[in-house]
PDB file of C-alpha atoms in Angstrom:
ATOM      1  CA  MET A   1       0.136   0.016   0.014  1.00 45.00           C
ATOM      2  CA  ALA A   2       2.905   2.348   0.558  1.00 46.00           C
ATOM      3  CA  ASN A   3       3.908   2.300  -2.983  1.00 86.00           C
ATOM      4  CA  PHE A   4       0.223   3.162  -4.322  1.00 95.00           C
ATOM      5  CA  PRO A   5       1.038   6.463  -6.330  1.00 97.00           C
ATOM      6  CA  LEU A   6       0.382   9.543  -4.420  1.00 97.00           C
ATOM      7  CA  ILE A   7       0.533  12.735  -6.505  1.00 98.00           C
ATOM      8  CA  ASN A   8       0.731  16.244  -4.520  1.00 98.00           C
ATOM      9  CA  MET A   9      -0.691  18.648  -7.335  1.00 98.00           C
ATOM     10  CA  GLU A  10       0.716  21.756  -5.723  1.00 97.00           C
ATOM     11  CA  ASN A  11       4.032  20.472  -6.763  1.00 98.00           C
ATOM     12  CA  LEU A  12       3.533  21.089 -10.433  1.00 98.00           C
ATOM     13  CA  ASN A  13       3.952  24.605  -9.706  1.00 96.00           C
ATOM     14  CA  GLY A  14       7.587  24.671  -8.877  1.00 92.00           C
ATOM     15  CA  GLY A  15      11.116  22.990  -9.035  1.00 96.00           C
ATOM     16  CA  GLU A  16       9.387  19.637  -8.017  1.00 97.00           C
ATOM     17  CA  ARG A  17       7.368  19.624 -11.352  1.00 98.00           C
ATOM     18  CA  GLY A  18       9.591  17.566 -13.319  1.00 98.00           C
ATOM     19  CA  ALA A  19       9.585  14.937 -10.605  1.00 98.00           C
ATOM     20  CA  THR A  20       5.979  15.018 -10.110  1.00 98.00           C
ATOM     21  CA  MET A  21       5.572  14.681 -13.494  1.00 98.00           C
ATOM     22  CA  GLU A  22       7.577  11.493 -13.667  1.00 98.00           C
ATOM     23  CA  LEU A  23       5.501  10.140 -10.905  1.00 98.00           C
ATOM     24  CA  ILE A  24       2.232  10.477 -13.008  1.00 98.00           C
ATOM     25  CA  LYS A  25       4.120   8.935 -15.983  1.00 98.00           C
ATOM     26  CA  ASP A  26       5.107   5.972 -13.681  1.00 97.00           C
ATOM     27  CA  ALA A  27       1.542   5.833 -12.498  1.00 98.00           C
ATOM     28  CA  CYS A  28       0.039   5.524 -15.707  1.00 98.00           C
ATOM     29  CA  GLU A  29       2.500   3.223 -17.168  1.00 97.00           C
ATOM     30  CA  ASN A  30       2.491   0.830 -14.385  1.00 96.00           C
ATOM     31  CA  TRP A  31      -0.593   1.096 -12.201  1.00 97.00           C
ATOM     32  CA  GLY A  32      -3.325   2.862 -14.034  1.00 98.00           C
ATOM     33  CA  PHE A  33      -4.501   4.451 -10.957  1.00 98.00           C
ATOM     34  CA  PHE A  34      -3.166   7.265  -8.978  1.00 98.00           C
ATOM     35  CA  GLU A  35      -4.440   9.284  -5.811  1.00 98.00           C
ATOM     36  CA  LEU A  36      -4.330  13.410  -6.228  1.00 98.00           C
ATOM     37  CA  MET A  37      -3.679  15.766  -3.285  1.00 98.00           C
ATOM     38  CA  ASN A  38      -4.139  19.356  -3.235  1.00 98.00           C
ATOM     39  CA  HIS A  39      -6.011  19.030  -6.303  1.00 98.00           C
ATOM     40  CA  GLY A  40      -7.762  22.267  -6.230  1.00 98.00           C
ATOM     41  CA  ILE A  41     -11.144  21.231  -5.008  1.00 98.00           C
ATOM     42  CA  SER A  42     -11.899  22.666  -1.665  1.00 98.00           C
ATOM     43  CA  HIS A  43     -12.059  20.577   1.390  1.00 98.00           C
ATOM     44  CA  GLU A  44     -15.336  22.152   2.384  1.00 98.00           C
ATOM     45  CA  LEU A  45     -17.052  21.403  -0.825  1.00 98.00           C
ATOM     46  CA  LEU A  46     -15.683  17.814  -0.647  1.00 98.00           C
ATOM     47  CA  ASP A  47     -17.147  17.580   3.031  1.00 98.00           C
ATOM     48  CA  LYS A  48     -20.631  18.848   1.919  1.00 98.00           C
ATOM     49  CA  VAL A  49     -20.728  16.458  -1.047  1.00 98.00           C
ATOM     50  CA  GLU A  50     -20.021  13.696   1.263  1.00 98.00           C
ATOM     51  CA  LYS A  51     -22.342  14.695   4.242  1.00 98.00           C
ATOM     52  CA  MET A  52     -25.258  15.563   1.620  1.00 98.00           C
ATOM     53  CA  THR A  53     -24.568  12.085  -0.677  1.00 98.00           C
ATOM     54  CA  LYS A  54     -24.824   9.972   2.721  1.00 97.00           C
ATOM     55  CA  GLU A  55     -27.785  11.907   4.126  1.00 97.00           C
ATOM     56  CA  HIS A  56     -29.361  11.203   0.602  1.00 97.00           C
ATOM     57  CA  TYR A  57     -28.823   7.607   0.782  1.00 97.00           C
ATOM     58  CA  LYS A  58     -30.206   7.172   4.436  1.00 96.00           C
ATOM     59  CA  LYS A  59     -33.269   8.956   3.542  1.00 96.00           C
ATOM     60  CA  CYS A  60     -33.980   7.705   0.001  1.00 95.00           C
ATOM     61  CA  MET A  61     -31.841   4.663  -0.952  1.00 95.00           C
ATOM     62  CA  GLU A  62     -31.023   2.556   1.998  1.00 92.00           C
ATOM     63  CA  GLU A  63     -34.656   0.854   2.561  1.00 91.00           C
ATOM     64  CA  ARG A  64     -35.080   0.550  -1.395  1.00 90.00           C
ATOM     65  CA  PHE A  65     -31.920  -1.491  -1.326  1.00 90.00           C
ATOM     66  CA  LYS A  66     -33.090  -3.866   1.138  1.00 85.00           C
ATOM     67  CA  GLU A  67     -35.958  -4.745  -1.378  1.00 85.00           C
ATOM     68  CA  THR A  68     -33.548  -5.370  -4.210  1.00 80.00           C
ATOM     69  CA  VAL A  69     -32.739  -8.418  -6.020  1.00 69.00           C
ATOM     70  CA  ALA A  70     -29.097  -8.228  -4.770  1.00 74.00           C
ATOM     71  CA  ALA A  71     -30.339  -8.010  -1.307  1.00 71.00           C
ATOM     72  CA  LYS A  72     -32.814 -10.978  -1.592  1.00 76.00           C
ATOM     73  CA  ALA A  73     -30.279 -12.938  -3.736  1.00 76.00           C
ATOM     74  CA  LEU A  74     -28.306 -14.053  -0.628  1.00 79.00           C
ATOM     75  CA  GLU A  75     -31.036 -15.784   1.163  1.00 77.00           C
ATOM     76  CA  GLY A  76     -29.957 -19.233   1.563  1.00 74.00           C
ATOM     77  CA  VAL A  77     -27.048 -19.239  -1.034  1.00 77.00           C
ATOM     78  CA  LYS A  78     -24.090 -20.944  -0.491  1.00 76.00           C
ATOM     79  CA  ALA A  79     -22.273 -20.624  -3.807  1.00 82.00           C
ATOM     80  CA  GLU A  80     -20.630 -17.031  -5.009  1.00 89.00           C
ATOM     81  CA  VAL A  81     -23.326 -14.645  -6.827  1.00 89.00           C
ATOM     82  CA  THR A  82     -21.419 -13.695  -9.822  1.00 90.00           C
ATOM     83  CA  ASP A  83     -24.209 -11.997 -11.843  1.00 90.00           C
ATOM     84  CA  MET A  84     -25.002  -9.130  -9.620  1.00 91.00           C
ATOM     85  CA  ASP A  85     -23.326  -6.361  -7.658  1.00 93.00           C
ATOM     86  CA  TRP A  86     -23.909  -5.438  -3.897  1.00 94.00           C
ATOM     87  CA  GLU A  87     -24.583  -1.756  -4.647  1.00 95.00           C
ATOM     88  CA  SER A  88     -27.055   1.122  -4.579  1.00 95.00           C
ATOM     89  CA  THR A  89     -26.440   3.435  -7.363  1.00 96.00           C
ATOM     90  CA  PHE A  90     -27.913   6.505  -9.055  1.00 97.00           C
ATOM     91  CA  PHE A  91     -26.317   8.371 -12.250  1.00 98.00           C
ATOM     92  CA  LEU A  92     -26.148  11.967 -12.995  1.00 98.00           C
ATOM     93  CA  ARG A  93     -25.268  13.277 -16.379  1.00 98.00           C
ATOM     94  CA  HIS A  94     -23.472  16.415 -16.863  1.00 98.00           C
ATOM     95  CA  LEU A  95     -22.379  16.635 -20.640  1.00 98.00           C
ATOM     96  CA  PRO A  96     -23.144  17.224 -23.451  1.00 97.00           C
ATOM     97  CA  THR A  97     -26.527  17.863 -21.786  1.00 97.00           C
ATOM     98  CA  SER A  98     -27.445  17.661 -17.838  1.00 97.00           C
ATOM     99  CA  ASN A  99     -30.269  15.665 -16.446  1.00 98.00           C
ATOM    100  CA  ILE A 100     -29.539  16.787 -12.801  1.00 97.00           C
ATOM    101  CA  SER A 101     -32.885  18.547 -12.964  1.00 96.00           C
ATOM    102  CA  GLU A 102     -34.722  15.332 -13.899  1.00 96.00           C
ATOM    103  CA  VAL A 103     -33.389  12.774 -11.287  1.00 96.00           C
ATOM    104  CA  PRO A 104     -36.048  12.001  -8.715  1.00 94.00           C
ATOM    105  CA  ASP A 105     -35.718  12.353  -4.911  1.00 95.00           C
ATOM    106  CA  LEU A 106     -32.986  14.810  -4.908  1.00 97.00           C
ATOM    107  CA  GLU A 107     -33.367  18.147  -2.753  1.00 96.00           C
ATOM    108  CA  ASP A 108     -32.642  21.490  -4.691  1.00 97.00           C
ATOM    109  CA  GLU A 109     -29.337  22.117  -2.335  1.00 98.00           C
ATOM    110  CA  TYR A 110     -27.820  18.644  -3.327  1.00 98.00           C
ATOM    111  CA  ARG A 111     -28.639  19.062  -6.927  1.00 98.00           C
ATOM    112  CA  ASN A 112     -26.995  22.400  -7.093  1.00 98.00           C
ATOM    113  CA  LEU A 113     -23.979  21.235  -4.891  1.00 98.00           C
ATOM    114  CA  MET A 114     -23.472  18.309  -7.438  1.00 98.00           C
ATOM    115  CA  LYS A 115     -23.390  20.489 -10.489  1.00 98.00           C
ATOM    116  CA  ASP A 116     -21.019  22.825  -8.770  1.00 98.00           C
ATOM    117  CA  PHE A 117     -18.957  19.652  -7.830  1.00 98.00           C
ATOM    118  CA  ALA A 118     -19.114  18.298 -11.573  1.00 98.00           C
ATOM    119  CA  GLY A 119     -17.983  21.812 -13.152  1.00 98.00           C
ATOM    120  CA  LYS A 120     -14.842  21.370 -11.031  1.00 98.00           C
ATOM    121  CA  LEU A 121     -14.103  17.856 -11.693  1.00 98.00           C
ATOM    122  CA  GLU A 122     -14.852  18.746 -15.411  1.00 98.00           C
ATOM    123  CA  LYS A 123     -11.804  21.208 -15.493  1.00 98.00           C
ATOM    124  CA  LEU A 124      -9.695  18.773 -13.173  1.00 98.00           C
ATOM    125  CA  ALA A 125     -10.037  16.094 -16.085  1.00 98.00           C
ATOM    126  CA  GLU A 126      -9.269  18.433 -18.895  1.00 98.00           C
ATOM    127  CA  GLU A 127      -6.135  19.548 -16.855  1.00 98.00           C
ATOM    128  CA  LEU A 128      -5.138  15.880 -16.276  1.00 98.00           C
ATOM    129  CA  LEU A 129      -5.622  15.017 -19.962  1.00 98.00           C
ATOM    130  CA  ASP A 130      -3.058  17.967 -20.768  1.00 98.00           C
ATOM    131  CA  LEU A 131      -0.742  16.586 -18.331  1.00 98.00           C
ATOM    132  CA  LEU A 132      -0.981  13.122 -19.922  1.00 98.00           C
ATOM    133  CA  CYS A 133      -0.403  14.890 -23.371  1.00 98.00           C
ATOM    134  CA  GLU A 134       2.914  16.360 -22.023  1.00 98.00           C
ATOM    135  CA  ASN A 135       4.313  13.184 -20.802  1.00 98.00           C
ATOM    136  CA  LEU A 136       3.476  11.382 -23.913  1.00 98.00           C
ATOM    137  CA  GLY A 137       4.859  14.057 -26.192  1.00 97.00           C
ATOM    138  CA  LEU A 138       1.618  14.880 -27.601  1.00 98.00           C
ATOM    139  CA  GLU A 139       0.580  18.489 -28.302  1.00 97.00           C
ATOM    140  CA  LYS A 140      -1.612  19.943 -25.699  1.00 97.00           C
ATOM    141  CA  GLY A 141      -5.428  19.413 -26.063  1.00 98.00           C
ATOM    142  CA  TYR A 142      -4.735  16.422 -28.259  1.00 98.00           C
ATOM    143  CA  LEU A 143      -6.628  14.029 -25.966  1.00 98.00           C
ATOM    144  CA  LYS A 144      -9.514  16.505 -25.290  1.00 98.00           C
ATOM    145  CA  ASN A 145     -10.064  17.155 -29.012  1.00 98.00           C
ATOM    146  CA  ALA A 146      -9.659  12.946 -29.628  1.00 98.00           C
ATOM    147  CA  PHE A 147     -12.830  12.939 -27.160  1.00 98.00           C
ATOM    148  CA  TYR A 148     -14.732  15.850 -28.494  1.00 98.00           C
ATOM    149  CA  GLY A 149     -16.787  14.168 -31.570  1.00 96.00           C
ATOM    150  CA  SER A 150     -19.397  16.743 -32.784  1.00 97.00           C
ATOM    151  CA  LYS A 151     -20.939  17.603 -29.462  1.00 97.00           C
ATOM    152  CA  GLY A 152     -17.968  17.536 -26.918  1.00 98.00           C
ATOM    153  CA  PRO A 153     -17.586  14.754 -24.332  1.00 98.00           C
ATOM    154  CA  ASN A 154     -19.776  12.680 -22.503  1.00 98.00           C
ATOM    155  CA  PHE A 155     -19.341  13.432 -18.642  1.00 98.00           C
ATOM    156  CA  GLY A 156     -21.330  11.622 -16.066  1.00 98.00           C
ATOM    157  CA  THR A 157     -21.288  10.672 -12.404  1.00 98.00           C
ATOM    158  CA  LYS A 158     -22.165   7.424 -10.632  1.00 98.00           C
ATOM    159  CA  VAL A 159     -23.216   7.747  -7.206  1.00 98.00           C
ATOM    160  CA  SER A 160     -22.780   4.599  -5.467  1.00 97.00           C
ATOM    161  CA  ASN A 161     -23.096   3.409  -1.746  1.00 96.00           C
ATOM    162  CA  TYR A 162     -22.057  -0.099  -0.808  1.00 96.00           C
ATOM    163  CA  PRO A 163     -24.024  -1.056   2.293  1.00 95.00           C
ATOM    164  CA  PRO A 164     -22.746  -3.662   4.870  1.00 94.00           C
ATOM    165  CA  CYS A 165     -22.779  -7.198   3.308  1.00 93.00           C
ATOM    166  CA  PRO A 166     -23.714 -10.178   5.590  1.00 90.00           C
ATOM    167  CA  THR A 167     -21.766 -12.682   3.500  1.00 90.00           C
ATOM    168  CA  PRO A 168     -18.872 -10.713   1.681  1.00 93.00           C
ATOM    169  CA  ASP A 169     -17.355 -13.932   0.291  1.00 92.00           C
ATOM    170  CA  LEU A 170     -20.356 -14.619  -1.539  1.00 93.00           C
ATOM    171  CA  ILE A 171     -20.889 -11.428  -3.625  1.00 93.00           C
ATOM    172  CA  LYS A 172     -18.804  -8.417  -4.614  1.00 95.00           C
ATOM    173  CA  GLY A 173     -19.792  -4.732  -4.197  1.00 95.00           C
ATOM    174  CA  LEU A 174     -18.716  -4.532  -7.709  1.00 96.00           C
ATOM    175  CA  ARG A 175     -17.369  -7.327  -9.825  1.00 96.00           C
ATOM    176  CA  ALA A 176     -13.930  -7.012 -11.602  1.00 96.00           C
ATOM    177  CA  HIS A 177     -13.717  -4.910 -14.612  1.00 97.00           C
ATOM    178  CA  THR A 178     -11.970  -2.237 -16.486  1.00 98.00           C
ATOM    179  CA  ASP A 179     -13.516   0.963 -17.559  1.00 98.00           C
ATOM    180  CA  ALA A 180     -14.666   1.555 -20.899  1.00 97.00           C
ATOM    181  CA  GLY A 181     -14.228   5.225 -21.140  1.00 98.00           C
ATOM    182  CA  GLY A 182     -11.507   8.065 -20.803  1.00 98.00           C
ATOM    183  CA  ILE A 183     -10.479   9.040 -17.380  1.00 98.00           C
ATOM    184  CA  ILE A 184     -12.193   8.514 -14.116  1.00 98.00           C
ATOM    185  CA  LEU A 185     -12.092  10.782 -11.108  1.00 98.00           C
ATOM    186  CA  LEU A 186     -13.538   9.223  -8.144  1.00 98.00           C
ATOM    187  CA  PHE A 187     -14.193  10.609  -4.571  1.00 98.00           C
ATOM    188  CA  GLN A 188     -14.432   7.920  -2.101  1.00 97.00           C
ATOM    189  CA  ASP A 189     -15.114   7.039   1.263  1.00 95.00           C
ATOM    190  CA  ASP A 190     -12.205   7.845   3.683  1.00 95.00           C
ATOM    191  CA  LYS A 191     -13.122   5.602   6.508  1.00 93.00           C
ATOM    192  CA  VAL A 192     -14.504   2.357   4.871  1.00 93.00           C
ATOM    193  CA  SER A 193     -12.448   0.653   2.002  1.00 93.00           C
ATOM    194  CA  GLY A 194     -12.954  -1.740  -0.400  1.00 96.00           C
ATOM    195  CA  LEU A 195     -11.658  -0.702  -3.734  1.00 97.00           C
ATOM    196  CA  GLN A 196      -8.947  -2.961  -5.199  1.00 97.00           C
ATOM    197  CA  LEU A 197      -6.791  -2.951  -8.323  1.00 97.00           C
ATOM    198  CA  LEU A 198      -4.962  -5.861 -10.133  1.00 97.00           C
ATOM    199  CA  LYS A 199      -1.258  -5.475 -10.337  1.00 96.00           C
ATOM    200  CA  ASP A 200       1.209  -8.045 -11.134  1.00 95.00           C
ATOM    201  CA  GLY A 201      -1.461 -10.862 -10.659  1.00 95.00           C
ATOM    202  CA  GLU A 202      -2.151  -9.553  -7.160  1.00 96.00           C
ATOM    203  CA  TRP A 203      -5.292  -7.383  -5.775  1.00 97.00           C
ATOM    204  CA  ILE A 204      -4.131  -4.159  -4.052  1.00 96.00           C
ATOM    205  CA  ASP A 205      -6.067  -2.020  -1.939  1.00 95.00           C
ATOM    206  CA  VAL A 206      -6.625   1.549  -3.289  1.00 96.00           C
ATOM    207  CA  PRO A 207      -6.081   3.291   0.222  1.00 91.00           C
ATOM    208  CA  PRO A 208      -9.005   5.522   1.397  1.00 91.00           C
ATOM    209  CA  MET A 209      -7.556   8.837   2.094  1.00 95.00           C
ATOM    210  CA  ARG A 210      -9.437  11.934   3.472  1.00 97.00           C
ATOM    211  CA  HIS A 211     -10.016  14.846   0.644  1.00 98.00           C
ATOM    212  CA  SER A 212      -8.172  12.843  -2.217  1.00 98.00           C
ATOM    213  CA  ILE A 213      -9.521  12.297  -5.940  1.00 98.00           C
ATOM    214  CA  VAL A 214      -8.548   8.822  -7.275  1.00 98.00           C
ATOM    215  CA  ILE A 215      -7.730   8.843 -10.809  1.00 98.00           C
ATOM    216  CA  ASN A 216      -7.903   5.576 -13.132  1.00 98.00           C
ATOM    217  CA  LEU A 217      -7.573   5.280 -16.786  1.00 98.00           C
ATOM    218  CA  GLY A 218     -10.171   3.668 -19.094  1.00 98.00           C
ATOM    219  CA  ASP A 219     -10.015   1.664 -22.322  1.00 98.00           C
ATOM    220  CA  GLN A 220     -10.041   4.731 -24.759  1.00 98.00           C
ATOM    221  CA  ILE A 221      -6.900   5.946 -22.981  1.00 98.00           C
ATOM    222  CA  GLU A 222      -5.013   2.707 -23.635  1.00 98.00           C
ATOM    223  CA  VAL A 223      -6.259   2.689 -27.416  1.00 98.00           C
ATOM    224  CA  ILE A 224      -5.071   6.235 -28.079  1.00 98.00           C
ATOM    225  CA  THR A 225      -1.829   5.652 -26.468  1.00 97.00           C
ATOM    226  CA  ASN A 226      -1.417   2.162 -28.243  1.00 96.00           C
ATOM    227  CA  GLY A 227      -0.926   0.581 -25.231  1.00 96.00           C
ATOM    228  CA  ARG A 228       1.557   2.710 -23.560  1.00 96.00           C
ATOM    229  CA  TYR A 229      -0.863   3.435 -20.862  1.00 98.00           C
ATOM    230  CA  LYS A 230      -3.104   0.595 -19.788  1.00 96.00           C
ATOM    231  CA  SER A 231      -6.667   0.688 -18.222  1.00 98.00           C
ATOM    232  CA  VAL A 232      -6.496  -1.939 -15.250  1.00 98.00           C
ATOM    233  CA  MET A 233      -9.147  -4.457 -13.664  1.00 98.00           C
ATOM    234  CA  HIS A 234     -10.468  -3.370 -10.516  1.00 98.00           C
ATOM    235  CA  ARG A 235     -13.340  -4.480  -8.021  1.00 98.00           C
ATOM    236  CA  VAL A 236     -14.891  -3.396  -5.211  1.00 97.00           C
ATOM    237  CA  ILE A 237     -15.024  -5.806  -2.067  1.00 96.00           C
ATOM    238  CA  ALA A 238     -18.221  -5.937   0.162  1.00 95.00           C
ATOM    239  CA  GLN A 239     -17.677  -5.372   3.625  1.00 94.00           C
ATOM    240  CA  THR A 240     -19.421  -6.500   6.605  1.00 94.00           C
ATOM    241  CA  ASP A 241     -19.271  -3.200   8.582  1.00 93.00           C
ATOM    242  CA  GLY A 242     -19.978   0.399   7.363  1.00 92.00           C
ATOM    243  CA  THR A 243     -21.598   1.752   4.131  1.00 94.00           C
ATOM    244  CA  ARG A 244     -18.735   2.870   1.808  1.00 96.00           C
ATOM    245  CA  MET A 245     -19.516   6.036  -0.287  1.00 97.00           C
ATOM    246  CA  SER A 246     -18.034   6.134  -3.900  1.00 98.00           C
ATOM    247  CA  ILE A 247     -18.535   9.213  -6.406  1.00 98.00           C
ATOM    248  CA  ALA A 248     -17.069   8.108  -9.528  1.00 98.00           C
ATOM    249  CA  SER A 249     -17.010  10.891 -12.541  1.00 98.00           C
ATOM    250  CA  PHE A 250     -16.411   9.608 -16.237  1.00 98.00           C
ATOM    251  CA  TYR A 251     -14.819  11.971 -18.455  1.00 98.00           C
ATOM    252  CA  ASN A 252     -15.588   9.976 -21.697  1.00 98.00           C
ATOM    253  CA  PRO A 253     -15.399  10.618 -25.433  1.00 98.00           C
ATOM    254  CA  GLY A 254     -18.660  11.730 -27.432  1.00 98.00           C
ATOM    255  CA  ASN A 255     -20.712   9.309 -28.801  1.00 98.00           C
ATOM    256  CA  ASP A 256     -19.436   9.803 -32.390  1.00 98.00           C
ATOM    257  CA  ALA A 257     -16.008  10.417 -31.590  1.00 98.00           C
ATOM    258  CA  VAL A 258     -13.651   8.439 -33.619  1.00 97.00           C
ATOM    259  CA  ILE A 259     -10.970   6.573 -31.316  1.00 98.00           C
ATOM    260  CA  TYR A 260      -7.585   5.216 -32.684  1.00 96.00           C
ATOM    261  CA  PRO A 261      -3.990   5.285 -31.475  1.00 96.00           C
ATOM    262  CA  ALA A 262      -2.391   8.983 -31.891  1.00 96.00           C
ATOM    263  CA  PRO A 263      -0.241   9.005 -35.193  1.00 94.00           C
ATOM    264  CA  ALA A 264       2.534  10.358 -33.073  1.00 94.00           C
ATOM    265  CA  LEU A 265       2.975   7.448 -30.972  1.00 94.00           C
ATOM    266  CA  LEU A 266       3.086   4.937 -33.946  1.00 90.00           C
ATOM    267  CA  LYS A 267       6.135   6.578 -35.495  1.00 76.00           C
ATOM    268  CA  GLU A 268       8.618   4.169 -34.058  1.00 65.00           C
ATOM    269  CA  THR A 269       6.352   1.083 -34.010  1.00 64.00           C
ATOM    270  CA  THR A 270       6.150  -1.576 -36.626  1.00 60.00           C
ATOM    271  CA  GLU A 271       3.032  -2.741 -38.052  1.00 56.00           C
ATOM    272  CA  LYS A 272       2.717  -5.578 -35.745  1.00 54.00           C
ATOM    273  CA  GLU A 273       2.849  -3.642 -32.920  1.00 61.00           C
ATOM    274  CA  GLN A 274      -0.272  -1.461 -34.037  1.00 63.00           C
ATOM    275  CA  SER A 275      -2.478  -3.614 -32.222  1.00 79.00           C
ATOM    276  CA  TYR A 276      -5.237  -1.420 -31.234  1.00 94.00           C
ATOM    277  CA  PRO A 277      -8.566  -0.764 -33.508  1.00 94.00           C
ATOM    278  CA  LYS A 278      -9.975   2.204 -34.767  1.00 95.00           C
ATOM    279  CA  PHE A 279     -13.750   2.661 -33.839  1.00 96.00           C
ATOM    280  CA  VAL A 280     -16.787   4.957 -33.117  1.00 97.00           C
ATOM    281  CA  PHE A 281     -16.922   5.264 -29.159  1.00 98.00           C
ATOM    282  CA  ASP A 282     -20.523   4.611 -29.192  1.00 97.00           C
ATOM    283  CA  ASP A 283     -20.173   1.337 -30.938  1.00 96.00           C
ATOM    284  CA  TYR A 284     -17.476   0.277 -28.380  1.00 97.00           C
ATOM    285  CA  MET A 285     -19.972   1.238 -25.516  1.00 97.00           C
ATOM    286  CA  LYS A 286     -22.627  -0.918 -27.145  1.00 95.00           C
ATOM    287  CA  LEU A 287     -20.216  -3.930 -27.035  1.00 94.00           C
ATOM    288  CA  TYR A 288     -18.913  -3.108 -23.497  1.00 95.00           C
ATOM    289  CA  ALA A 289     -22.499  -3.203 -22.043  1.00 92.00           C
ATOM    290  CA  GLY A 290     -22.591  -6.903 -22.505  1.00 90.00           C
ATOM    291  CA  LEU A 291     -18.870  -7.678 -21.959  1.00 91.00           C
ATOM    292  CA  LYS A 292     -18.073  -5.268 -19.008  1.00 94.00           C
ATOM    293  CA  PHE A 293     -17.192  -7.934 -16.537  1.00 92.00           C
ATOM    294  CA  GLN A 294     -14.735  -9.736 -19.263  1.00 93.00           C
ATOM    295  CA  ALA A 295     -11.292  -9.175 -20.332  1.00 93.00           C
ATOM    296  CA  LYS A 296     -10.911  -6.007 -22.460  1.00 95.00           C
ATOM    297  CA  GLU A 297      -8.703  -7.664 -25.165  1.00 93.00           C
ATOM    298  CA  PRO A 298     -11.726  -9.684 -26.884  1.00 92.00           C
ATOM    299  CA  ARG A 299     -13.312  -6.208 -27.032  1.00 94.00           C
ATOM    300  CA  PHE A 300     -10.641  -4.771 -28.943  1.00 94.00           C
ATOM    301  CA  GLU A 301     -10.554  -7.629 -31.365  1.00 90.00           C
ATOM    302  CA  ALA A 302     -14.055  -7.314 -32.059  1.00 91.00           C
ATOM    303  CA  MET A 303     -13.776  -3.744 -32.707  1.00 93.00           C
ATOM    304  CA  LYS A 304     -11.069  -4.518 -35.136  1.00 89.00           C
ATOM    305  CA  ALA A 305     -13.445  -7.023 -37.216  1.00 84.00           C
ATOM    306  CA  VAL A 306     -15.845  -3.514 -37.792  1.00 81.00           C
ATOM    307  CA  GLU A 307     -12.642  -1.154 -38.188  1.00 77.00           C
ATOM    308  CA  ALA A 308     -12.814  -1.266 -42.034  1.00 58.00           C
ATOM    309  CA  ASN A 309     -16.203   0.582 -41.834  1.00 63.00           C
ATOM    310  CA  VAL A 310     -14.905   3.495 -39.767  1.00 58.00           C
ATOM    311  CA  SER A 311     -13.753   6.806 -41.285  1.00 54.00           C
ATOM    312  CA  LEU A 312     -11.522   8.910 -39.979  1.00 53.00           C
ATOM    313  CA  GLY A 313     -13.154  11.534 -37.409  1.00 52.00           C
ATOM    314  CA  PRO A 314     -12.543  15.212 -37.169  1.00 50.00           C
ATOM    315  CA  ALA A 315      -9.655  14.378 -34.398  1.00 48.00           C
ATOM    316  CA  ALA A 316      -7.687  12.874 -37.083  1.00 43.00           C
ATOM    317  CA  THR A 317      -5.840  16.426 -37.715  1.00 39.00           C
ATOM    318  CA  ALA A 318      -5.629  17.407 -34.103  1.00 38.00           C
TER     319      ALA A 318
END
């Protein structure tokens, strides 16, 4: 756990910038995850988001979870349940259009708070994409442009709570998967752990840390970087004590964005090493919907099969 990449973003503004960029590079190449401190989002805002999210869960979601299929699925079960997750969730969409005003059971103060939080996370995501560009030797804005499509990126938030589970050996809070999209920004509970990533064949805890934002890379970053950066399998372990809060925001390509390895990163590769496909993001998401909890490699192979039908999008010249 001591080795888990921790990045102090304040160090980007001074003499430690080079060393900090190197830490980010190493995290992207070898972990697919890192944790940000001093990221520019105030502790007061994070505390309020946590307080109101937990209040909303208690008031509107907790009893409902007890009536769900997952909660009832464990009655009398002895073998592991592998087709569902022990989680209570709702989704907020921010870009290209917001649905926050339409999501039921949210108090106006909470709606406005989550809108404000999303705006700050969107800026942080774009700042991080440019830091990745810098490390990759891509021009500033390349990744943002690659994600843009005709209407801009998709950006949304999955608000999850993982209630105490009587038999955590029989069900996962969230089964192992890689994320399909671009860059993911997670504000997680700092008291109840459970998030793990797969590194070198071992499951490693992502340490809960107060006021941090955990970053992980999705499949689209792996494709665009031609495998230099990789999306990593992760899961949530159910716990017997405490409810774990998780607010994951996904900065993804627009539906019609055409995704393919950046030409600048292919200059030194042979044809054999150019193993990543070119595809329309929405086509990938349709495939992912049915294969989320399986390995990503067959998804990439399946997209290669339809690659012949894809024309280069506007990001090709970015």
